[in-house]
Coordinates of N, CA and C in Angstrom, one line a residue:
M1 N 1.0 -1.2 -0.1 CA -0.1 0.1 0.0 C 0.9 1.3 0.2
D2 N 0.8 2.0 -1.1 CA 1.6 3.2 -1.0 C 3.0 2.9 -1.3
G3 N 3.5 1.7 -1.6 CA 4.8 1.5 -1.7 C 5.5 0.5 -0.4
V4 N 4.5 0.4 0.6 CA 5.0 -0.3 1.7 C 4.0 -1.7 1.7
R5 N 4.8 -2.8 2.0 CA 4.2 -4.1 1.8 C 3.5 -4.3 3.4
Q6 N 2.1 -4.6 3.2 CA 1.4 -4.8 4.4 C 1.5 -4.0 5.6
P7 N 1.6 -2.8 5.4 CA 1.6 -1.9 6.8 C 0.2 -2.0 7.6
T8 N 0.7 -1.8 8.8 CA -0.5 -1.7 9.7 C -1.1 -0.3 9.8
L9 N -2.2 -0.1 9.6 CA -3.1 1.0 9.5 C -3.6 1.4 11.0
S10 N -3.7 2.6 11.1 CA -4.3 3.3 12.5 C -5.5 4.1 11.8
L11 N -6.6 3.3 12.1 CA -8.0 4.0 11.7 C -8.6 4.8 13.0
S12 N -9.1 6.0 13.1 CA -9.7 6.7 14.0 C -11.1 6.5 14.1
E13 N -11.9 6.1 15.1 CA -13.3 6.3 15.3 C -13.9 7.2 14.8
G14 N -15.1 7.3 14.1 CA -15.8 8.4 13.6 C -15.2 9.1 12.1
S15 N -13.9 8.5 11.8 CA -13.3 8.9 10.5 C -13.7 8.3 9.4
I16 N -13.6 8.9 8.2 CA -13.9 8.3 7.0 C -12.6 8.1 6.2
Y17 N -12.4 7.1 5.7 CA -11.4 6.6 4.9 C -11.8 6.1 3.4
L18 N -11.2 6.6 2.5 CA -11.5 5.9 1.0 C -10.2 5.3 0.5
F19 N -10.2 4.1 0.2 CA -9.3 3.4 -0.6 C -9.4 3.2 -1.9
D20 N -8.5 3.6 -2.7 CA -8.7 3.7 -4.2 C -7.8 2.4 -4.6
W21 N -8.3 1.4 -5.1 CA -7.6 0.1 -5.7 C -7.7 0.2 -7.1
S22 N -7.9 1.2 -7.7 CA -8.0 1.1 -9.2 C -6.7 0.9 -10.0
A23 N -5.4 1.0 -9.2 CA -4.3 0.5 -9.8 C -3.9 -0.9 -9.6
A24 N -4.9 -1.5 -9.0 CA -4.9 -2.9 -8.7 C -6.0 -3.6 -8.8
T25 N -6.8 -3.5 -10.0 CA -8.4 -3.7 -10.0 C -8.6 -5.4 -9.7
S26 N -7.6 -6.4 -9.6 CA -7.7 -7.6 -9.5 C -7.6 -7.9 -8.1
H27 N -7.4 -6.8 -7.3 CA -7.2 -7.0 -5.8 C -8.3 -6.4 -5.1
P28 N -9.5 -6.8 -4.9 CA -10.6 -5.9 -4.4 C -10.3 -5.8 -2.9
F29 N -10.3 -4.6 -2.5 CA -9.9 -4.2 -1.0 C -11.3 -4.4 0.0
R30 N -11.2 -5.2 0.9 CA -12.1 -5.7 1.8 C -11.7 -5.6 3.4
F31 N -12.5 -5.7 4.3 CA -12.3 -5.4 5.8 C -12.9 -6.8 6.4
S32 N -12.2 -7.2 7.5 CA -12.8 -8.5 8.3 C -12.2 -8.3 9.6
T33 N -12.8 -9.0 10.6 CA -12.2 -9.1 12.0 C -11.3 -10.2 12.2
T34 N -11.0 -11.0 11.1 CA -10.2 -12.1 11.0 C -9.0 -11.8 10.1
S35 N -7.8 -12.3 10.6 CA -6.7 -12.1 9.7 C -6.7 -12.8 8.4
D36 N -6.6 -12.3 7.3 CA -7.0 -12.9 6.1 C -8.2 -13.0 5.5
G37 N -9.2 -12.6 6.2 CA -10.6 -12.2 6.0 C -11.3 -13.6 5.8
T38 N -12.1 -13.8 4.5 CA -12.7 -15.0 4.3 C -11.9 -16.1 3.8
H39 N -10.4 -15.8 3.6 CA -9.8 -16.9 3.1 C -9.2 -17.8 4.5
N40 N -9.5 -17.2 5.6 CA -9.1 -17.8 6.9 C -10.4 -18.3 7.7
S41 N -11.5 -18.5 7.1 CA -12.8 -19.0 7.7 C -13.4 -17.7 8.3
G42 N -12.9 -16.7 8.2 CA -13.6 -15.5 8.6 C -14.7 -14.8 7.8
S43 N -15.2 -13.8 8.2 CA -16.3 -13.0 7.3 C -16.1 -11.6 7.0
E44 N -16.6 -11.0 6.0 CA -16.3 -9.8 5.7 C -16.8 -8.8 6.6
Y45 N -16.1 -7.8 7.1 CA -16.6 -6.8 8.0 C -17.5 -5.7 7.2
T46 N -18.7 -5.3 7.3 CA -19.2 -4.5 6.5 C -19.8 -3.2 7.2
T47 N -19.9 -3.1 8.3 CA -20.3 -2.0 9.2 C -19.7 -0.7 8.9
G48 N -20.3 0.2 8.0 CA -19.8 1.4 7.8 C -19.1 1.3 6.5
V49 N -19.0 0.2 5.6 CA -18.3 0.1 4.6 C -18.9 0.3 3.3
V50 N -18.5 1.0 2.4 CA -19.3 1.2 1.0 C -18.2 0.8 0.1
K51 N -18.8 -0.5 -0.8 CA -18.0 -1.0 -1.8 C -18.3 -0.3 -3.2
D52 N -17.6 0.1 -3.8 CA -17.9 0.5 -5.6 C -16.8 -0.5 -6.4
D53 N -17.3 -1.5 -6.8 CA -16.5 -2.4 -7.5 C -16.2 -1.7 -9.0
S54 N -17.0 -1.0 -9.4 CA -17.0 -0.3 -10.7 C -15.9 0.9 -10.7
A55 N -15.9 1.6 -9.5 CA -15.1 2.6 -9.5 C -13.8 2.1 -8.7
Y56 N -13.7 0.9 -8.3 CA -12.5 0.3 -7.5 C -12.2 1.3 -6.2
T57 N -13.0 1.3 -5.5 CA -13.0 2.0 -4.1 C -13.6 1.4 -3.0
T58 N -13.1 1.4 -1.9 CA -13.8 0.9 -0.7 C -13.7 2.2 0.2
Q59 N -14.8 2.4 0.8 CA -14.9 3.6 2.0 C -15.2 2.9 3.2
I60 N -14.7 3.5 4.4 CA -15.1 3.1 5.7 C -15.3 4.1 6.5
T61 N -16.3 4.3 7.2 CA -16.5 5.2 8.3 C -16.5 4.3 9.6
V62 N -15.5 4.6 10.3 CA -15.1 3.5 11.3 C -15.9 4.1 12.8
A63 N -16.8 2.9 13.0 CA -17.7 3.0 14.1 C -17.2 3.2 15.2
G64 N -17.7 3.7 16.4 CA -17.3 3.9 17.7 C -17.3 2.4 18.3
G65 N -16.4 2.1 18.9 CA -16.0 0.7 19.7 C -15.8 -0.3 18.5
A66 N -15.3 0.0 17.2 CA -14.9 -0.9 16.2 C -13.9 -1.9 16.5
P67 N -14.0 -3.1 16.3 CA -12.9 -4.2 16.6 C -11.7 -3.7 15.8
T68 N -10.7 -4.4 16.4 CA -9.6 -4.5 15.4 C -9.8 -5.1 14.2
L69 N -9.4 -4.4 13.0 CA -9.7 -5.0 11.8 C -8.6 -5.5 10.9
Y70 N -9.0 -6.2 9.8 CA -7.8 -6.7 9.0 C -8.4 -6.3 7.4
Y71 N -7.5 -5.6 6.7 CA -7.8 -5.5 5.4 C -7.1 -6.6 4.6
Y72 N -7.9 -6.9 3.5 CA -7.4 -8.0 2.6 C -7.9 -8.1 1.4
C73 N -7.2 -8.7 0.3 CA -7.8 -8.8 -0.9 C -9.0 -9.9 -1.2
S74 N -9.9 -9.7 -1.4 CA -10.9 -10.8 -1.6 C -10.8 -12.0 -2.6
N75 N -9.8 -11.7 -3.6 CA -9.4 -12.6 -4.5 C -8.4 -13.6 -4.1
H76 N -7.3 -12.9 -3.4 CA -6.0 -13.7 -3.0 C -5.7 -13.8 -1.5
S77 N -5.4 -15.0 -1.1 CA -4.9 -15.1 0.4 C -3.6 -14.6 0.6
G78 N -3.2 -14.1 1.8 CA -1.9 -13.6 2.1 C -1.7 -12.2 1.8
M79 N -2.7 -11.6 1.0 CA -2.5 -10.2 0.7 C -3.3 -9.1 1.7
G80 N -3.0 -8.6 2.6 CA -3.5 -7.8 3.7 C -2.7 -7.3 4.7
G81 N -3.4 -7.0 5.8 CA -2.6 -6.4 7.0 C -3.6 -6.0 8.2
Q82 N -3.1 -5.6 9.2 CA -3.9 -5.0 10.3 C -4.3 -3.9 10.2
A83 N -5.7 -3.4 10.6 CA -6.0 -1.9 10.8 C -6.5 -1.6 12.1
N84 N -5.7 -1.0 12.8 CA -5.9 -0.8 14.3 C -7.1 0.3 14.6
T85 N -8.0 0.1 15.4 CA -9.1 1.2 15.6 C -9.0 1.7 17.1
P86 N -7.9 2.5 17.3 CA -7.9 2.6 18.7 C -9.1 3.6 19.3

């Protein structure tokens, strides 16, 4: 992400973040409460998340009390990292 391999993100409650994955259209950007998301028997986290697969963007409004999240590629396992929600 931005030239850094699997960085840990810090997301603030109440803030809105827009992730543009148009430069990597075969790697849909998703969130989960499980490391590696749906590839690790987890489920996609959708609270406050708006996905636009035609514009290749994923937006999240971080809810108050949101758990630690993990971002991942829904097409490929092993592509993602942690998103802390302090």
